Coordinates of C-alpha atoms and ligand atoms in Angstrom, one line a residue:
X1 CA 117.9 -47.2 -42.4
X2 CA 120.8 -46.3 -40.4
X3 CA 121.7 -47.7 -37.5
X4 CA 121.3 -46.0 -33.8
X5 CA 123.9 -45.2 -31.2
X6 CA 121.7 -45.9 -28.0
X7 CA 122.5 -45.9 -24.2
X8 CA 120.7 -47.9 -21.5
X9 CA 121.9 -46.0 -18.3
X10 CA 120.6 -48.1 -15.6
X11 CA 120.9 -49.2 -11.4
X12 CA 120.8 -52.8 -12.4
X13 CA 122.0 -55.5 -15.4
X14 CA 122.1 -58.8 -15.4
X15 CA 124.1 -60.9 -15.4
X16 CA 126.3 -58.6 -13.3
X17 CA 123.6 -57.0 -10.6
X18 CA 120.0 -58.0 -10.4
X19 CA 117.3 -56.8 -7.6
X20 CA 114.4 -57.5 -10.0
X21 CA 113.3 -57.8 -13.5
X22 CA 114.9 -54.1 -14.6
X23 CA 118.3 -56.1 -14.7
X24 CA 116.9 -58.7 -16.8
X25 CA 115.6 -56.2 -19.1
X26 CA 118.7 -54.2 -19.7
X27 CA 120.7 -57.4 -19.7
X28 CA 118.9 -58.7 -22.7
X29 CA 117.3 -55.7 -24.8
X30 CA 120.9 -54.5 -25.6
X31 CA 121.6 -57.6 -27.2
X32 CA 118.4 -57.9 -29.6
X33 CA 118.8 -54.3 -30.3
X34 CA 123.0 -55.4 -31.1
X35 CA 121.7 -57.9 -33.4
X36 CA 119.4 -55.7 -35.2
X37 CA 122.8 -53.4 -36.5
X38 CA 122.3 -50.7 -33.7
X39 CA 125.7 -49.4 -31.5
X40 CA 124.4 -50.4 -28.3
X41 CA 126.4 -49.8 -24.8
X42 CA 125.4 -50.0 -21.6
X43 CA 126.4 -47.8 -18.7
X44 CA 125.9 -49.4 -14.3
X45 CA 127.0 -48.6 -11.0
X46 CA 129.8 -50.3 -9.8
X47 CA 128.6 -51.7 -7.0
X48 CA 130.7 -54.2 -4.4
X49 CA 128.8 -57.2 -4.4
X50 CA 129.0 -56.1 -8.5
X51 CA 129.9 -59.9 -10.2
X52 CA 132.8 -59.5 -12.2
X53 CA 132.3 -62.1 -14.9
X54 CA 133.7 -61.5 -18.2
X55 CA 136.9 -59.7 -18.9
X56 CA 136.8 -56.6 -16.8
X57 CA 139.5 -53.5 -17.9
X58 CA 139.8 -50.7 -16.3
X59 CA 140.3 -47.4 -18.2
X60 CA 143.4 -45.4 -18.0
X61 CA 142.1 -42.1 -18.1
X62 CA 139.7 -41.8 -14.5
X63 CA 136.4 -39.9 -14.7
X64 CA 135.9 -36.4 -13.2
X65 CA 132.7 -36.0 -12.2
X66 CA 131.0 -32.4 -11.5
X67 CA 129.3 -32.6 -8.8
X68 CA 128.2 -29.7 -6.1
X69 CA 131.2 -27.4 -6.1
X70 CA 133.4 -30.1 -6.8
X71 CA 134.9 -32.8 -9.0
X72 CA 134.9 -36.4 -8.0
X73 CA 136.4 -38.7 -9.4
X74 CA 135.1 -42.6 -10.7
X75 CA 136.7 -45.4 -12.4
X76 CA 135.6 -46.5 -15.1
X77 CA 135.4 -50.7 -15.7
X78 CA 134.8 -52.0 -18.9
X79 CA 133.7 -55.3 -20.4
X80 CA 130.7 -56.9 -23.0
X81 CA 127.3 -58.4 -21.8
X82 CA 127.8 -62.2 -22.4
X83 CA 128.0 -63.6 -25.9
X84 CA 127.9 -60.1 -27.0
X85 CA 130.1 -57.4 -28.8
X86 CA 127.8 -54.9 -26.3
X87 CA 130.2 -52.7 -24.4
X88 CA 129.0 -52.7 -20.8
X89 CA 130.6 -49.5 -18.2
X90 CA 130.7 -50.1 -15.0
X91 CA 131.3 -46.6 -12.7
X92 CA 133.3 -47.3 -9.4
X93 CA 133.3 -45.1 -6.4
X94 CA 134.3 -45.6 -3.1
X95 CA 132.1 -42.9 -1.3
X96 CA 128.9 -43.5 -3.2
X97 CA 129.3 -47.3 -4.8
X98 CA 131.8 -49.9 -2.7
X99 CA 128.7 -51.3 -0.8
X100 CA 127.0 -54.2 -1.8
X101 CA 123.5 -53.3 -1.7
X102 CA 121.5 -51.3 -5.0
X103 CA 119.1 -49.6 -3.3
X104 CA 119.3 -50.1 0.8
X105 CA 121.9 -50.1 2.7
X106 CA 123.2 -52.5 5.7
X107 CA 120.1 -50.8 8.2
X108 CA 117.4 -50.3 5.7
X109 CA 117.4 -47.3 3.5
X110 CA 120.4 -45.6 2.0
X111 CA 120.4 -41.7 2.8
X112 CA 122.3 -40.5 0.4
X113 CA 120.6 -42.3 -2.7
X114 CA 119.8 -38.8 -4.4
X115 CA 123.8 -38.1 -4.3
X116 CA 124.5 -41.8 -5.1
X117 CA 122.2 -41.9 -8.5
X118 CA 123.1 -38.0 -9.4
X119 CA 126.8 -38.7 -9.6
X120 CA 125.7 -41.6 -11.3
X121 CA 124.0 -40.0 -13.4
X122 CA 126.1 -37.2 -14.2
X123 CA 129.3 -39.8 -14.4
X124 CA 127.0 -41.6 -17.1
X125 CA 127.1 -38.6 -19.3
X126 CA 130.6 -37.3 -18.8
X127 CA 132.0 -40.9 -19.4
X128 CA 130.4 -40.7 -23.3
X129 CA 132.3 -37.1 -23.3
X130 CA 135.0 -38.9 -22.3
X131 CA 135.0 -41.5 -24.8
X132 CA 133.5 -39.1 -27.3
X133 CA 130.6 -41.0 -28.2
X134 CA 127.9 -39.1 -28.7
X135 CA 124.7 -41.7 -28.6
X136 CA 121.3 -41.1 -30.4
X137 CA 119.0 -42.1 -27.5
X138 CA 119.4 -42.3 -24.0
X139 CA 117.4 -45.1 -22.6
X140 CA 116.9 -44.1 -18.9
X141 CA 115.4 -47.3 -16.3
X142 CA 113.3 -45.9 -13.3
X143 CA 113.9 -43.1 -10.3
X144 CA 117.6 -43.7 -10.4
X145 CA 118.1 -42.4 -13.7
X146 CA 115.4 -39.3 -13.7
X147 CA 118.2 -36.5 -13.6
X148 CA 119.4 -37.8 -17.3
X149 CA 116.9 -36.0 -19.0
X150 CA 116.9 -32.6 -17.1
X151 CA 120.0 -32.3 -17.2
X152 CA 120.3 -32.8 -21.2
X153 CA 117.5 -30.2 -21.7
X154 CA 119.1 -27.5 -19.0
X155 CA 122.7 -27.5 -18.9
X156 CA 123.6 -29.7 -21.8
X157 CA 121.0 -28.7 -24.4
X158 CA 123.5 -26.7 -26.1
X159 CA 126.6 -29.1 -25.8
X160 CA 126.9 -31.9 -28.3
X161 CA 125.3 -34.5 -26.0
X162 CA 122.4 -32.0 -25.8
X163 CA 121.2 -33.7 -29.3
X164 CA 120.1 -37.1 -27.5
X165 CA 116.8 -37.6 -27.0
X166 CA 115.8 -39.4 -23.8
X167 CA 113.5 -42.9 -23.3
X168 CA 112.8 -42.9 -19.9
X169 CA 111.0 -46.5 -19.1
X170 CA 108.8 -47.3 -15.9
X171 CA 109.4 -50.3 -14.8
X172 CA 107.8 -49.6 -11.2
X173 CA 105.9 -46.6 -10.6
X174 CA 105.5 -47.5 -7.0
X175 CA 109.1 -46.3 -6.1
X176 CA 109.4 -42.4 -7.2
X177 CA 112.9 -41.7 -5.4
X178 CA 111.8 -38.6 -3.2
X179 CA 114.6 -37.3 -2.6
X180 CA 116.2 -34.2 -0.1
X181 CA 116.2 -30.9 -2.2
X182 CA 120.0 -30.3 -1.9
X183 CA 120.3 -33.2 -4.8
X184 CA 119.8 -30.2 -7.0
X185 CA 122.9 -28.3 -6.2
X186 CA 124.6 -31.4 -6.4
X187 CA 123.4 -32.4 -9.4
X188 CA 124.1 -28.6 -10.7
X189 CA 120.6 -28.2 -12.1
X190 CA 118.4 -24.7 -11.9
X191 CA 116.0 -24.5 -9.5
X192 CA 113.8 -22.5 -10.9
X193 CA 113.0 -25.7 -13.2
X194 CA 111.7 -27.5 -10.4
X195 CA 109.8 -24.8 -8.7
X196 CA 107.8 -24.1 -12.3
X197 CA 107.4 -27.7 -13.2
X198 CA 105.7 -28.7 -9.7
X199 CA 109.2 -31.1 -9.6
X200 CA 109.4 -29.5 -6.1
X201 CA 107.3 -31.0 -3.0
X202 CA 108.4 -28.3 0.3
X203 CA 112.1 -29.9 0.6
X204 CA 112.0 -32.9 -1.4
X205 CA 112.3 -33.5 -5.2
X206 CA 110.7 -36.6 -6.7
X207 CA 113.0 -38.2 -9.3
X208 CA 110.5 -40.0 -11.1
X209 CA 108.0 -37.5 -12.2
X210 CA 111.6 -35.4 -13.4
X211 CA 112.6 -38.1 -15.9
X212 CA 108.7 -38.7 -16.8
X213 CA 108.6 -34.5 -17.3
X214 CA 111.7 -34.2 -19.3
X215 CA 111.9 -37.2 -21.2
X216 CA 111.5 -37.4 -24.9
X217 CA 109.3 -40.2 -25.2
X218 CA 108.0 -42.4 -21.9
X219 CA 107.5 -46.3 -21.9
X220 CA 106.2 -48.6 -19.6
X221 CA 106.7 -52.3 -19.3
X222 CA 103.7 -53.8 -20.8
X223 CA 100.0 -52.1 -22.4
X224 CA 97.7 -52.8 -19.5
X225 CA 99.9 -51.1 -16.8
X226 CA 100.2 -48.2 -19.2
X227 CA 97.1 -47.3 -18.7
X228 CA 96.6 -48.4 -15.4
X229 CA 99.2 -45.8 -14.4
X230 CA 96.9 -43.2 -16.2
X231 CA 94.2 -43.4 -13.6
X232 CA 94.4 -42.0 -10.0
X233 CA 93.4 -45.6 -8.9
X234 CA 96.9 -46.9 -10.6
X235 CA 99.0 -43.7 -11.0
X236 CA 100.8 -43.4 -7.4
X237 CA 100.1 -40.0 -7.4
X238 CA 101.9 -39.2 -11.0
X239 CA 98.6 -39.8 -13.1
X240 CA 98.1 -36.4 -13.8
X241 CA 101.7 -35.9 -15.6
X242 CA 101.2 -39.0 -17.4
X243 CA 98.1 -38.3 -18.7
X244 CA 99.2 -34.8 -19.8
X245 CA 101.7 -36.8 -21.9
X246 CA 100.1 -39.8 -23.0
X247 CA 100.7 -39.0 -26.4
X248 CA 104.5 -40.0 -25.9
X249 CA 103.4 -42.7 -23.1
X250 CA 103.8 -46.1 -25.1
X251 CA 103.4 -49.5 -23.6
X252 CA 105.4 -51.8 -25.2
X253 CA 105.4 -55.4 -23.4
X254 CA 108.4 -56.9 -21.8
X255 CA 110.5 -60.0 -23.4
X256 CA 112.4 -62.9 -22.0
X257 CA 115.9 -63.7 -23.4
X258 CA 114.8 -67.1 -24.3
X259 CA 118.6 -68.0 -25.2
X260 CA 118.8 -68.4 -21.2
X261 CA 115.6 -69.1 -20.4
X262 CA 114.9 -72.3 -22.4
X263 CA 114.2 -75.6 -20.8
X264 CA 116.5 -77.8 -23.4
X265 CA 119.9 -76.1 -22.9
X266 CA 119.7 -74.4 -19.0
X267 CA 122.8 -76.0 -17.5
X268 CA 121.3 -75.5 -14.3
X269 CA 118.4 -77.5 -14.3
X270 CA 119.1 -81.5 -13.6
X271 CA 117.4 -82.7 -17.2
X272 CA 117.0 -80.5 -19.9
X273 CA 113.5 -81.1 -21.9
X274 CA 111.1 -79.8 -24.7
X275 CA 107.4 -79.6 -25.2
X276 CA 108.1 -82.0 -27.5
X277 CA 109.8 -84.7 -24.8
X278 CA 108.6 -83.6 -20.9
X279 CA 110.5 -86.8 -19.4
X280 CA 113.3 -84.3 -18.2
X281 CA 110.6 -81.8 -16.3
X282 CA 110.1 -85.4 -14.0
X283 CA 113.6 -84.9 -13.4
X284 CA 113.5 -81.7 -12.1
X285 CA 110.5 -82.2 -9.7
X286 CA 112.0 -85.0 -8.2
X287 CA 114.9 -82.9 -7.3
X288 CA 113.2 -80.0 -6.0
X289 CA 110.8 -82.2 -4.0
X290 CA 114.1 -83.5 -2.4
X291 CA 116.1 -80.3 -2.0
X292 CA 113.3 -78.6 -0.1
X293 CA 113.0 -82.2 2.1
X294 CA 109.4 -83.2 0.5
X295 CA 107.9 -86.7 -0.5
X296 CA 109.2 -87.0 -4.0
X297 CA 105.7 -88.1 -5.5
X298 CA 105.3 -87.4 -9.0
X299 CA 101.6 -87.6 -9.0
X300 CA 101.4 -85.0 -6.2
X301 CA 100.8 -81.0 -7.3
X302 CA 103.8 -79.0 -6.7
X303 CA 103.3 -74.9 -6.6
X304 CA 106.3 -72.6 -6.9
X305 CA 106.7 -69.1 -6.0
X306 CA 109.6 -67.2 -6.8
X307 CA 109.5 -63.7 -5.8
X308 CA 110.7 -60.3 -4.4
X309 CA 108.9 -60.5 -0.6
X310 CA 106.6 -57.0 -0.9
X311 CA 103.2 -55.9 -0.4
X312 CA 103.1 -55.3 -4.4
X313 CA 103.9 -59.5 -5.0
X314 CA 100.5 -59.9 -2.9
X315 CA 102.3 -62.8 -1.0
X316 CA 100.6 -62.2 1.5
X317 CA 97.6 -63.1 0.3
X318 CA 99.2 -66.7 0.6
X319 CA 100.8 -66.5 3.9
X320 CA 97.1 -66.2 4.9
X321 CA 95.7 -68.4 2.5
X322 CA 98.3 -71.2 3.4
X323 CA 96.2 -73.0 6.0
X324 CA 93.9 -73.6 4.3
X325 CA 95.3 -74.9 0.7
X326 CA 98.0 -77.6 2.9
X327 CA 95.3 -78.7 5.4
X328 CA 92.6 -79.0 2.3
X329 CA 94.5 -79.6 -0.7
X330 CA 96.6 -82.7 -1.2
X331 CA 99.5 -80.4 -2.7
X332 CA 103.5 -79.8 -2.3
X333 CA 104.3 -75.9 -2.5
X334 CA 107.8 -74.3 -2.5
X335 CA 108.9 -70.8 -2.3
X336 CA 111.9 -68.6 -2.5
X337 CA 111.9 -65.0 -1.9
X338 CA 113.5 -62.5 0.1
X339 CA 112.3 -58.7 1.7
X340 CA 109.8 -57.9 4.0
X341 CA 111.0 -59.3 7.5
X342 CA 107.4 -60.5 8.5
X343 CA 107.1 -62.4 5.7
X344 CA 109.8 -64.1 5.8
X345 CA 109.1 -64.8 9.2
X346 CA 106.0 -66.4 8.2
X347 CA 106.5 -68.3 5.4
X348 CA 109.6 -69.8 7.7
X349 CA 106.9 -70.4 10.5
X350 CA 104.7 -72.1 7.8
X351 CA 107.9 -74.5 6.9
X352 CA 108.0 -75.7 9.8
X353 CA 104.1 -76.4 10.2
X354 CA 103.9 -78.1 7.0
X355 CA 107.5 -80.0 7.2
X356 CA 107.0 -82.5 4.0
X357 CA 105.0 -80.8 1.8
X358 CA 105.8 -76.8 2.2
X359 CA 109.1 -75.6 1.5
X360 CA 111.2 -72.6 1.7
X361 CA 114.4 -70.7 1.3
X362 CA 114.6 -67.3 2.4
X363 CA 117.5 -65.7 -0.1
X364 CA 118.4 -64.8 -3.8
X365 CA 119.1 -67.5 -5.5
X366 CA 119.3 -67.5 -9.3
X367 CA 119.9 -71.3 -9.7
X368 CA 117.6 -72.8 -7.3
X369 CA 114.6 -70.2 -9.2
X370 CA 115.6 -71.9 -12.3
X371 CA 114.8 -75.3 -10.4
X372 CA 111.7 -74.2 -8.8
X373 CA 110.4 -72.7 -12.7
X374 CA 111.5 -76.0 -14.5
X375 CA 110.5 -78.4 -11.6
X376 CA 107.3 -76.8 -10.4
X377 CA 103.3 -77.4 -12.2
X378 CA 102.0 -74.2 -11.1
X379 CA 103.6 -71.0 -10.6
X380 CA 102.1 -68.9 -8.3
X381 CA 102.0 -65.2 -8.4
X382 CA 99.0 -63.3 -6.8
X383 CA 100.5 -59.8 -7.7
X384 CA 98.5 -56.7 -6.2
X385 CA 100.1 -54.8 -9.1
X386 CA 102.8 -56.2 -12.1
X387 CA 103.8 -53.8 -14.4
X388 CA 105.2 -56.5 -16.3
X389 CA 106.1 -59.5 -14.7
X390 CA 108.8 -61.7 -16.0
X391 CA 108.7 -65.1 -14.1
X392 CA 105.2 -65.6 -15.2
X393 CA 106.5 -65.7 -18.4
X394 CA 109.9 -68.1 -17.7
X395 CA 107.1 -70.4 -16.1
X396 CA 105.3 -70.6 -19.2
X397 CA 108.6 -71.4 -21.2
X398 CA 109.2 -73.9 -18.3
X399 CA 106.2 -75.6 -18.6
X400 CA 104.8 -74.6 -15.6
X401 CA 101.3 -73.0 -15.7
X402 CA 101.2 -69.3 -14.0
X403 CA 98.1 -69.0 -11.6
X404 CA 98.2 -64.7 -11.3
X405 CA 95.9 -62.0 -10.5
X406 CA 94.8 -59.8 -13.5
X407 CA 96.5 -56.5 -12.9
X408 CA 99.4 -55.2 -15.6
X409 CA 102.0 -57.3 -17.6
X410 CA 100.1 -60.8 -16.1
X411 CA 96.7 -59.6 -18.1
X412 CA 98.6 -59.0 -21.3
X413 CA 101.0 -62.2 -20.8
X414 CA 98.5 -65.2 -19.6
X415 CA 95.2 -66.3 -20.8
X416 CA 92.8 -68.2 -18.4
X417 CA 92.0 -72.0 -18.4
X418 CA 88.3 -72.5 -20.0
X419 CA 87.4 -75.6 -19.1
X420 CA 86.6 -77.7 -22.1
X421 CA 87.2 -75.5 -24.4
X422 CA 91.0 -76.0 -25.3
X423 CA 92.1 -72.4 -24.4
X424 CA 94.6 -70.7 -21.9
X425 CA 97.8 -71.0 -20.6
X426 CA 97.4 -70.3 -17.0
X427 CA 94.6 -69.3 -14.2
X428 CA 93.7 -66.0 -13.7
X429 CA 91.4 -64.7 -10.9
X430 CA 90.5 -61.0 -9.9
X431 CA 89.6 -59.8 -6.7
X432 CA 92.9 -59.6 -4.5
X433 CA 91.3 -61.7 -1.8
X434 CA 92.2 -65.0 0.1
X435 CA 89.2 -66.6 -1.0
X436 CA 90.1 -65.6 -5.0
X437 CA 93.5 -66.9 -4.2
X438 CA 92.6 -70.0 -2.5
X439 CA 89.5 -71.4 -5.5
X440 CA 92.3 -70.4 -7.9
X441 CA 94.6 -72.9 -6.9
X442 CA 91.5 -75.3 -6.1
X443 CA 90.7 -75.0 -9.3
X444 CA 94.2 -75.7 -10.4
X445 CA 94.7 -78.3 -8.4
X446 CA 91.3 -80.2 -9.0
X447 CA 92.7 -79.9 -12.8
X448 CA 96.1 -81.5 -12.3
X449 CA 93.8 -84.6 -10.5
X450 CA 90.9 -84.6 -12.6
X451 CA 91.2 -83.2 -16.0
X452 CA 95.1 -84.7 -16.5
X453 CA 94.7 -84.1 -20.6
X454 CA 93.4 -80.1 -20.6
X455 CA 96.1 -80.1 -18.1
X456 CA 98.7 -80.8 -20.4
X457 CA 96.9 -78.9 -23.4
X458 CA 97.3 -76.0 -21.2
X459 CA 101.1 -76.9 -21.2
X460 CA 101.6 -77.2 -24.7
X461 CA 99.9 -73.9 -25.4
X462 CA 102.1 -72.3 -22.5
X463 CA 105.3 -73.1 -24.1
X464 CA 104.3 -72.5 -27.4
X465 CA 104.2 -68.7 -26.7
X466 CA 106.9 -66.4 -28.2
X467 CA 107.6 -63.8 -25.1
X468 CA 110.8 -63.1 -26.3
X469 CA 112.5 -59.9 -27.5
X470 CA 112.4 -60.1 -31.2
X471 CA 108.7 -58.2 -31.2
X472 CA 109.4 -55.7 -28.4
X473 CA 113.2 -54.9 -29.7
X474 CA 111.6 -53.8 -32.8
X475 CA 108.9 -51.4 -31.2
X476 CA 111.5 -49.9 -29.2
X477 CA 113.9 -48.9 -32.2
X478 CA 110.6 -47.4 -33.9
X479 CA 110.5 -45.7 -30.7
X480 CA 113.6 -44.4 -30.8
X481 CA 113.3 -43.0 -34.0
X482 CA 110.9 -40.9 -33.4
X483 CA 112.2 -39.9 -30.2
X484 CA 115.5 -38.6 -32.4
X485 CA 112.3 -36.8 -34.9
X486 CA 111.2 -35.3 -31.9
X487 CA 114.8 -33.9 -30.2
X488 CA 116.3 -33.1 -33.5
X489 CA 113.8 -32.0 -36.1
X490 CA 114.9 -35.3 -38.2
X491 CA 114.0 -39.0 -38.9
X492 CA 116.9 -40.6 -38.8
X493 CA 116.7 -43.3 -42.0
Ligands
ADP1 P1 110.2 -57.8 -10.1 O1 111.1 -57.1 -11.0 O2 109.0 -57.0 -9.8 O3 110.8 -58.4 -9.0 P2 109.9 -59.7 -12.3 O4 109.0 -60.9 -12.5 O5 109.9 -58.7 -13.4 O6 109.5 -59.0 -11.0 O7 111.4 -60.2 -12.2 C1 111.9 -60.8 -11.1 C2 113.3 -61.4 -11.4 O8 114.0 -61.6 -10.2 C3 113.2 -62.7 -12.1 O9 114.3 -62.9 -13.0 C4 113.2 -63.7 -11.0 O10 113.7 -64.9 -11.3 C5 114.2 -63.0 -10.1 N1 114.0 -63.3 -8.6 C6 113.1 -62.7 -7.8 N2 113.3 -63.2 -6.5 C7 114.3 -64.1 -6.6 C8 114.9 -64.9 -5.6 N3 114.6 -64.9 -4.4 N4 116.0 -65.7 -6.1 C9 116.4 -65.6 -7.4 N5 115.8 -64.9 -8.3 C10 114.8 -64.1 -7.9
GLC2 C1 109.7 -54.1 -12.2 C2 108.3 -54.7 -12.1 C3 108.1 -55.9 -12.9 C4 108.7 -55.8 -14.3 C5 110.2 -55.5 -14.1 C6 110.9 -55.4 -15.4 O1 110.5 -54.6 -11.3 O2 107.9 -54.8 -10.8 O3 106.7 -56.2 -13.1 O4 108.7 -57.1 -14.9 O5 110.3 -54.2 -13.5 O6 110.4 -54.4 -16.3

């Protein structure tokens, strides 16, 4: 079958700018998708705290940009996701992109988002003009990216680009983009589009429910929050259009890139180990017991949390539960995150409270969450919703069992402890409650103590799982080919 020419236009990609598990996502599909024959690029922001790793070139020729009743202008850097031949854009722009933050600015939100992402998203589809590269699929990530497909269907359905179809993925339905109605001037697109699609709310324009209208086909992040997000309890507001297109609405399940992620070759971590040998995972508890100042005790339960600080993560569910666990439980538990100023505030109170045996670090800090997953027993992760959820799953790779709340990606990605029964990989509990919270780590921690050999069964099957791409790459190119059906009356084979 022939190969695709596919385009991930996205806010976020690691290894160059990561908020959350969108970048890791577009940092590693592209590469399993590169490996299965298919002419992958990738097209970002260039924002200023943007990390410029590999070789960076900027192109000659600059990038008009139509925009309102003008034409700005970008630069264009260029360069290859790591250990790839993936050509990776980067769109510069003094007015919209030189500051560091993705989504927020210096005080909190960025007001001129909806002009930030629509000359992104314009600049996106002038730069393959530019470079005459005319892709199969778009691949559009989240709010940011929502204009894409209007604006192939309106004022580029009869231009050569017009032929791409769209894949507009949902990685977090929570965040819509409303955004002021003059982003549709900007952007150059008909109103009368909005007003008849119910795009329109009085002066504002919701992004999301745009790119969920106008894509081709729509994909979510895992099977269980697809249809979550089909029910008003779960939908945000945007069940009703997703149930009116459920027939394109697929669900395919996140992977890890399990090159980085794997215990016996992260150069990070202080030992490297296998299922196989654990004697390094020792290693790496020692050394997070003493980087966060706690008695370095092997035999003593250590629980990690690694996290974005919002009300989705549920972490305050363990702000409150905290008490209780370090005054009951003879247990270590370290946490970094950063976001919502209370707590932080909190969890800072709470290190100071439980000096010794509760740690934190308020920050992003890629290296020390690699030390936390490889150095930690449990992983904890009381999520109020998780589309998908990736650290659950670099815990289980890790050899560190996930204890999560069954909502989304965490329901399709860990399987709950049955006591003597040799089955699971993690703990799972239900209600999002203090109480469900705290007996879930009870339970945990009563098996570390009591039940050392399910313990490590639990382990073993843990890292045994394959989360990584390979499945997930190949759904998406069957996705993509019929998206291409759907756009251009053909199967491409
Ligand atoms: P989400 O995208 O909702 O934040 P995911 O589990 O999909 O959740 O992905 C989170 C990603 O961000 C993971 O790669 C995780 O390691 C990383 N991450 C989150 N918080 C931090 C932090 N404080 N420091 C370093 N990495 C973090
Ligand atoms: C979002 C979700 C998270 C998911 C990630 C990558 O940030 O909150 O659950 O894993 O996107 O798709």
């Amino acid at each position: 079958m022939r190969a695709l020419k596919i385009l991930f236009v996205s806010p976020e990609v690691e290894p160059f700018v990561k908020v959350g598990g969108l970048a890791d996502m577009v940092g590693a599909l592209p590469k399993e998708l590169a490996k299965l024959g298919h002419d992958v690029r990738v097209v970002c922001p260039a924002y200023g705290s943007i990390k410029a790793m590999a070789e960076w070139k900027a192109r000659v020729e600059p990038l008009g940009v139509d925009v309102g009743s003008t034409t700005r202008w970008a630069r264009t850097w260029e360069t290859v996701l790591p250990g790839t031949t993936v050509p990776a854009y980067f769109l510069e722009n003094n007015d919209y992109f030189s500051r560091a933050e993705v989504y927020t600015g210096p005080w909190g939100a960025c007001e001129d988002n909806d002009l930030r992402f629509a000359f992104f998203s314009r600049g996106a589809l002038t730069l393959c003009e530019q470079l005459e590269w005319f892709p199969d699929v778009i691949h559009c990530h989240d709010w940011t990216t929502g204009l894409v497909p209007m604006m192939l269907n309106t004022t580029l359905r009869g231009a050569p680009l017009g032929k791409a179809a769209t894949v507009f993925t949902i990685h977090n339905l929570e965040h819509q983009g409303y955004s002021p109605a003059r982003v549709i001037n900007f952007a150059r697109m008909p109103w009368t589009d909005f007003q008849r699609d119910g795009l329109l709310f009085g002066e504002m324009v919701n992004l999301v429910k745009t790119g969920l209208y106008h894509s081709t086909k729509l994909t979510t992040v895992s099977p269980t929050y697809a249809k979550e997000i089909q029910t008003s309890a779960g939908g945000f507001g945007l069940d009703g259009v997703l149930r009116f297109r459920a027939g394109d609405l697929v669900g395919v399940l996140n992977g890890i890139d399990d090159d980085s992620w794997d215990p016996s070759r992260d150069r990070t971590l202080p030992a490297n180990y296998s299922a196989a040998d654990l004697t390094g995972k020792a290693v790496c508890k020692a050394k997070l017991q003493e980087r966060f100042g706690l008695e370095v005790n092997p035999h003593l339960p250590l629980f990690g949390v690694v996290s974005r600080l919002a009300e989705q993560k549920g972490l305050d569910l363990l702000a409150e539960a905290l008490p209780a666990i370090m005054e009951r439980m003879k247990v270590q538990v370290v946490l970094t995150g950063c976001g919502d100023s209370r707590l932080e505030n909190s969890f800072n109170w709470a290190a100071q409270a439980y000096r010794g045996s509760f740690g934190v670090h308020i920050g992003f800090d890629g290296k020390l969450a690699r030390l936390i997953q490889g150095g930690s027993d449990f992983f904890v992760m009381p999520s109020r919703s998780e589309p998908c959820g990736l650290t659950q799953m670099y815990a289980m790779r890790y050899g560190t069992l996930p204890i999560v709340r069954a909502t989304g990606g965490l329901v399709d990605t860990v399987q709950n402890y049955e006591e003597g029964r040799e089955r699971g990989n993690g703990f799972v509990f239900h209600d999002a409650t203090v109480p469900a919270l705290t007996n879930s780590i009870g339970w945990a921690c009563a098996t570390y103590y009591d039940r050392p050999q399910e313990l490590a069964g639990l382990q073993q099957r843990a890292m045994a799982m394959d989360h990584s791409w390979r499945q997930s790459a190949g759904q998406y190119v069957e996705l993509y080919r019929w998206a291409v059906e759907r756009r251009t009356g053909v199967y491409p084979t």
